[in-house]
Coordinates of C-alpha atoms in Angstrom, one line a residue:
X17 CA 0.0 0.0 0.0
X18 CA 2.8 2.4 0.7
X19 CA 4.9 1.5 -2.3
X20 CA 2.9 3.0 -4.5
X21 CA 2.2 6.3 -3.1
X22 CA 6.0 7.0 -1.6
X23 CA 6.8 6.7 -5.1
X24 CA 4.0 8.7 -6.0
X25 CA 5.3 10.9 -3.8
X26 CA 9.0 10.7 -4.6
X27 CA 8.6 12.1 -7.9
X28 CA 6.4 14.8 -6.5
X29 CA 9.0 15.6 -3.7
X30 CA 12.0 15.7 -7.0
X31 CA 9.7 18.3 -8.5
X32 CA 9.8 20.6 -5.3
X33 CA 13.7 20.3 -5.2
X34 CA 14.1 21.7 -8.6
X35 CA 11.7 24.5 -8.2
X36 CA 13.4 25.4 -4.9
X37 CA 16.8 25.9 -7.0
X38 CA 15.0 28.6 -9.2
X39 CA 16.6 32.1 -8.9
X40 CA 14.2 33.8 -6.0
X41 CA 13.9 37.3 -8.0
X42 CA 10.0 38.6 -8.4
X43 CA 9.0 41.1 -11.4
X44 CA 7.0 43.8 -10.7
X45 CA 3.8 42.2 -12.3
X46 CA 0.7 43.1 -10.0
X47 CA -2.5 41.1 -10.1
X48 CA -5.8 43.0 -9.0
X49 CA -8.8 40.5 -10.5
X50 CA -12.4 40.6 -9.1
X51 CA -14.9 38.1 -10.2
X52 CA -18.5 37.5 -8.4
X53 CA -18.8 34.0 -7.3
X54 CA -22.0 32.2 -5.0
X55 CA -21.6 32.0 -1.6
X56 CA -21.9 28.0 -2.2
X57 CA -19.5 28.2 -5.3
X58 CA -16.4 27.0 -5.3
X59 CA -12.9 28.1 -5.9
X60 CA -9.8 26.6 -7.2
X61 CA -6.1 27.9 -7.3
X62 CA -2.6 26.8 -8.9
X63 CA 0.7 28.4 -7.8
X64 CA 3.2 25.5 -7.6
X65 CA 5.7 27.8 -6.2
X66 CA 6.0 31.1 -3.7
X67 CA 2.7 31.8 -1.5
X68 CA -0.5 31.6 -1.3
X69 CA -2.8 33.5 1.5
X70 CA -6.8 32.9 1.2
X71 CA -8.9 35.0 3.7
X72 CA -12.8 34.4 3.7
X73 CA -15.5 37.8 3.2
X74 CA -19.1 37.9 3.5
X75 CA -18.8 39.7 -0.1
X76 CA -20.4 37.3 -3.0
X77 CA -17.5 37.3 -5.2
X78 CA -13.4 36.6 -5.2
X79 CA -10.6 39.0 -5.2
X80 CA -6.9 38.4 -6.3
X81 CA -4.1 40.5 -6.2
X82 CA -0.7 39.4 -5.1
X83 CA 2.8 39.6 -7.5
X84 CA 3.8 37.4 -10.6
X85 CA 6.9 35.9 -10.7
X86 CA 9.9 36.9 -13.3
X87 CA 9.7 34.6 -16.3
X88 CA 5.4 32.9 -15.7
X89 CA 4.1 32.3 -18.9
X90 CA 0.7 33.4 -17.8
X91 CA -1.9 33.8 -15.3
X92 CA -5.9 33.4 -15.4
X93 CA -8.8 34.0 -13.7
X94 CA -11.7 31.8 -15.1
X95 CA -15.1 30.0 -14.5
X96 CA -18.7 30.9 -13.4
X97 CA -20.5 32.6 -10.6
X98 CA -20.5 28.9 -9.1
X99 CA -16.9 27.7 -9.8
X100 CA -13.5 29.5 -10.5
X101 CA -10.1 28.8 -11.3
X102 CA -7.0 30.6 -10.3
X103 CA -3.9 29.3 -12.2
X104 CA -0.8 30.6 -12.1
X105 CA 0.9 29.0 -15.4
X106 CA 5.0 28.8 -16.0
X107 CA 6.5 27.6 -18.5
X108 CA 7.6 24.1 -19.8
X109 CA 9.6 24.4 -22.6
X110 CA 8.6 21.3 -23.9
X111 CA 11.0 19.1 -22.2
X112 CA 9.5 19.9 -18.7
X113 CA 10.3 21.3 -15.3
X114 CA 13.9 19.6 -15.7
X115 CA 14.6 21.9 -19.0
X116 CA 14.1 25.3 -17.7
X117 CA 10.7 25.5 -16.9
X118 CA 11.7 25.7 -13.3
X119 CA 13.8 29.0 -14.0
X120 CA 10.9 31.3 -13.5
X121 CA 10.1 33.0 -9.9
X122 CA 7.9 32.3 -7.5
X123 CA 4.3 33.9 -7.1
X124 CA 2.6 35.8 -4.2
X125 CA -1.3 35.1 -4.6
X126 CA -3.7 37.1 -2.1
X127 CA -7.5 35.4 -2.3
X128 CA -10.3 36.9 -1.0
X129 CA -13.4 34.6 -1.0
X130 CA -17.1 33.7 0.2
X131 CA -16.5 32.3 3.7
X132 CA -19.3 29.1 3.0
X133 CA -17.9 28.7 -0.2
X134 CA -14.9 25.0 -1.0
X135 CA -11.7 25.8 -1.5
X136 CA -9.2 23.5 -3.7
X137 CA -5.3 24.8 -3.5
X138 CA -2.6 23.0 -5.7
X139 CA 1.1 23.9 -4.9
X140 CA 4.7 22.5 -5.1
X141 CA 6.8 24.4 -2.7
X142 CA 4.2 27.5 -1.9
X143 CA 3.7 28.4 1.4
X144 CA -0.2 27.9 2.0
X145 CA -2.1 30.2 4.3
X146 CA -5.7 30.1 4.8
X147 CA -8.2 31.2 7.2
X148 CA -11.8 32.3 8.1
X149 CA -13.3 29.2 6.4
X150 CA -17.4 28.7 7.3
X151 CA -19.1 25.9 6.1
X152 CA -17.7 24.6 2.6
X153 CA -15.4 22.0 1.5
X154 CA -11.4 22.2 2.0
X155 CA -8.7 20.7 -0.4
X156 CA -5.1 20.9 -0.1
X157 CA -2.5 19.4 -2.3
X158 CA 1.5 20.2 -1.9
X159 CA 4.8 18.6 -1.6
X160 CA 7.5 21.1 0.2
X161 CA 5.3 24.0 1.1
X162 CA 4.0 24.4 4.8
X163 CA 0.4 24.4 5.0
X164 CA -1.1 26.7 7.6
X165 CA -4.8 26.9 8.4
X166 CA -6.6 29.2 11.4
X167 CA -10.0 29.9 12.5
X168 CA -12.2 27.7 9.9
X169 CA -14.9 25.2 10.0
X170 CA -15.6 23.2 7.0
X171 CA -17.7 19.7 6.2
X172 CA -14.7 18.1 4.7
X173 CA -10.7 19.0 5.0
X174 CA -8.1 17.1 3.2
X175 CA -4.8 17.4 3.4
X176 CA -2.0 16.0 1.3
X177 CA 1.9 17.3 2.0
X178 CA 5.1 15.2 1.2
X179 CA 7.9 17.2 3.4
X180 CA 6.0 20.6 3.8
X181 CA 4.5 21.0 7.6
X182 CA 0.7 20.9 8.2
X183 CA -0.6 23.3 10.9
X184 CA -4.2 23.5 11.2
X185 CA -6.4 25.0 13.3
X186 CA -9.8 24.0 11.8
X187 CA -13.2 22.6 12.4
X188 CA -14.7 19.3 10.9
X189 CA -16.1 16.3 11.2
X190 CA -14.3 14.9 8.5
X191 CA -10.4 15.0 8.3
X192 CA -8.0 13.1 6.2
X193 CA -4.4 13.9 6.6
X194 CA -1.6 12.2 4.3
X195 CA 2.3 13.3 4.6
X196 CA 5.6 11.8 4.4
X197 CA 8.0 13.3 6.2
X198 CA 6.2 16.4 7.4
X199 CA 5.0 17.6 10.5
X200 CA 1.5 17.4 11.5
X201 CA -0.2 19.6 14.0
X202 CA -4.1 19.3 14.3
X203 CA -6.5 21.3 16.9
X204 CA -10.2 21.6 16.3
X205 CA -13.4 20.1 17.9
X206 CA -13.9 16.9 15.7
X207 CA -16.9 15.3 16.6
X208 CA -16.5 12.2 13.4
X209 CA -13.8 10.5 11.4
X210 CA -9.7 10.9 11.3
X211 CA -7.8 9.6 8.6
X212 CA -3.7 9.9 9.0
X213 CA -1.2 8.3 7.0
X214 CA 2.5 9.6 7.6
X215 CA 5.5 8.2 7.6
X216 CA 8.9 9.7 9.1
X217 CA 7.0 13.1 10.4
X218 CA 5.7 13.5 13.6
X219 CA 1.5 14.3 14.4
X220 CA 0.1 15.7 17.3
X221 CA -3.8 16.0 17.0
X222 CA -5.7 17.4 19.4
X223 CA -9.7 16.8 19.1
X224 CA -12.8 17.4 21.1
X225 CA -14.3 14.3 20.2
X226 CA -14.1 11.8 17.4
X227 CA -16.8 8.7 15.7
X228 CA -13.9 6.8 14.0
X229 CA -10.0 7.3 13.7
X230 CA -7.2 5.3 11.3
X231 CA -3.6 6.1 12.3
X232 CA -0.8 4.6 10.4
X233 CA 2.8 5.7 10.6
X234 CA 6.3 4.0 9.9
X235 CA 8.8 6.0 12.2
X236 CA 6.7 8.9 12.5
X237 CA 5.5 9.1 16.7
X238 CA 1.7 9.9 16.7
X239 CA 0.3 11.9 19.9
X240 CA -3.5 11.7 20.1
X241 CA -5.8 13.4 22.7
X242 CA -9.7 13.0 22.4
X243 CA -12.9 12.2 23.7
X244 CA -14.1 9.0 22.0
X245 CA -17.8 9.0 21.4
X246 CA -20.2 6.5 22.1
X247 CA -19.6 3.4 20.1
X248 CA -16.7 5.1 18.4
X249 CA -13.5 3.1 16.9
X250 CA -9.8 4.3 17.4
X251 CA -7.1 2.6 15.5
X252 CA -3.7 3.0 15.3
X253 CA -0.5 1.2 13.3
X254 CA 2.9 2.0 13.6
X255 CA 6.2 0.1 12.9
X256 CA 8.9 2.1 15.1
X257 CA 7.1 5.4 15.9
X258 CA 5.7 6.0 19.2
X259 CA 2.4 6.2 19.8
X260 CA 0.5 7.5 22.7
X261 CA -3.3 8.4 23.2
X262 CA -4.7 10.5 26.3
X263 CA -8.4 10.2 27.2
X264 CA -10.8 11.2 29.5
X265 CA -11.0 8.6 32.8
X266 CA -14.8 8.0 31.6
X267 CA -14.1 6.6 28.6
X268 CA -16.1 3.4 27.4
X269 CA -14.3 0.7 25.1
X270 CA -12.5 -2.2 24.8
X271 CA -8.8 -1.5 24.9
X272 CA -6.0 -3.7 22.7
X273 CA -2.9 -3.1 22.7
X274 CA -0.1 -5.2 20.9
X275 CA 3.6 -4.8 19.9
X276 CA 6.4 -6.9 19.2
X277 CA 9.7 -5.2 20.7
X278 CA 8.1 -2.3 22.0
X279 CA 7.2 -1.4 25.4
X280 CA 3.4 -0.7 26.4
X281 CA 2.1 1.9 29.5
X282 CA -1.2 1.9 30.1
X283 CA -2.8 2.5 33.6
X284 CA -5.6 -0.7 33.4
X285 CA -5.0 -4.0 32.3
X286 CA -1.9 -6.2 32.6
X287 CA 0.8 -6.4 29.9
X288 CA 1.3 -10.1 29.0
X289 CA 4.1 -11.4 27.5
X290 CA 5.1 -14.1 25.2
X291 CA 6.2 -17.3 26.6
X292 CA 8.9 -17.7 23.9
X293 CA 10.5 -14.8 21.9
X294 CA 9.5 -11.3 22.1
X295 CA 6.1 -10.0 22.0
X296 CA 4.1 -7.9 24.6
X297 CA -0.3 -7.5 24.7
X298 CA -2.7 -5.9 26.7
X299 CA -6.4 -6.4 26.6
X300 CA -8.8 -4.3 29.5
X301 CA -12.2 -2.4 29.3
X302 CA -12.4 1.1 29.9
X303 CA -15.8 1.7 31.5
X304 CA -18.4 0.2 30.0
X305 CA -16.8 -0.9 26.9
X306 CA -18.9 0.7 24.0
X307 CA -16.2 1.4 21.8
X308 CA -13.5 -0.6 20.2
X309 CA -9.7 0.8 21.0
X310 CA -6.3 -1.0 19.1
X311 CA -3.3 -0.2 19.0
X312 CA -0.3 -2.1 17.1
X313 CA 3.5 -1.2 16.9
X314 CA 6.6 -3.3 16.0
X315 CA 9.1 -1.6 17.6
X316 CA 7.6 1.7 18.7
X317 CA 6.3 2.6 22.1
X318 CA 2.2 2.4 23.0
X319 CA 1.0 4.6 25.6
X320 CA -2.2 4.9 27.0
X321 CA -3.3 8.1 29.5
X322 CA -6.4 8.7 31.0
X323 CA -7.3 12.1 32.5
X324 CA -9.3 13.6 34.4
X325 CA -11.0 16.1 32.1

């Protein structure tokens, strides 16, 4: 399953390298574009490489301004009242990125939008800064580029980085989160499903309360701290990262825990051991046992706190 998409993600990650080595000088090329969109409309941007800042209004349509890079081949504003693109083109020279196509500068894009309207960004090595979502969908695709998200609440988030950071603040009761070697930071209420897939970068996620969550990390440590709801599912796979989940002391599930050279803290149940060879395993309930709580590591560390909040 991971083959696949670390290559995937290789290639990607190659792509970001190259435009990092482009020379950083910006032309004096301003952008000021208005265009009315639906507060239920959607909006779509491309800047593979210098920033990109969204900020929600309560005004019905979208405004750009910013500064074009030295050497873009062009940029366009286009679509409908209910959909539009922002695309920020540079050139190929037919032979690709690898031919000169990565010589041109990077881009400053300033987006003002409907608060309730979606929002899909796709970037290389921009810096991605968003904030003041209310109610729509969230997209965000990039490989090198931090992603930074504040003060939003939105019916869907997803988040896909290779080595950029992912900081978000946000809202929603359905979050997926897939990154390489990235940093993952995650604060907002929660309240239904938690999909995060990393591999060398560290998570901490901190949620109010979740339905369902899928951890999976290779060396990455995961730090979780939730309410799980009632009936709600927490799993959690790691090879050598740590991983270690805080919950409130009321919390109602059935709690597994297994590794095979890693230790395991938890303050019910008894580790058990394997007679022969190496493996630990812990099985207890926690409260009534609604839900349904497992955690697996190879070599990694599994920790289990309950608090008193």
């Amino acid at each position: 399953m991971r083959t696949n998409k670390e290559s995937t993600m290789f290639a990607r990650l190659i792509l970001a390298t190259s435009l990092m080595l482009a020379l950083p000088a910006m032309a004096d090329t301003p952008i000021d574009e208005t265009r009315p969109l639906a507060a239920d409309g959607r909006v779509s941007i491309e800047n593979l490489k210098g920033e990109i800042v969204v900020r929600a209004w309560d005004r019905p349509e979208v405004h750009v301004t910013g500064t074009l890079g030295e050497g873009i081949e062009s940029f366009s504003v286009a679509g409908s009242g209910s959909s539009l693109s922002i695309e920020v083109k540079y050139p190929k020279n037919g032979g690709g990125w690898f031919s000169g196509g990565n010589k041109s500068g990077p881009s400053l894009l300033e987006v003002r939008m409907p608060a309730t309207a979606s929002l899909d960004v796709d970037a290389v090595s921009a810096r991605v800064d968003i904030a003041g979502l209310d109610g729509g969908r969230l997209s965000v695709d990039n490989v090198s580029g931090e992603v930074r998200v504040r003060g939003s609440r939105v019916s869907e988030a997803r988040f896909d980085n290779v080595s950029g950071d992912i900081d978000a603040e946000i809202d929603s009761p359905d979050i997926a989160i897939d990154t390489v070697s990235g940093d993952v930071r995650l604060v907002g209420a929660g309240g239904g499903s938690l999909g995060l897939d990393t591999v060398s970068g560290s998570a901490g996620v901190e949620l109010g309360e979740v339905r369902r969550v899928v951890m999976d990390t290779v060396s990455g440590d995961i730090e979780l701290s939730t309410r799980l709801a009632p009936g709600g599912q927490i799993s959690a796979d790691s090879v050598s990262g740590g991983l270690r989940l805080r919950l409130p002391a009321d919390t109602s599930a059935r709690l597994a825990v297994e590794t095979f050279s890693g230790g395991i803290s938890s303050p019910v149940g008894q580790v058990q051991t394997e007679r022969y060879g190496p493996g630990k395993r812990l099985q207890a309930p926690l409260g009534d046992g609604d839900g349904d709580i497992r955690l697996e590591a190879f070599s990694g560390d599994v920790r289990v706190e309950l608090t008193l909040k």
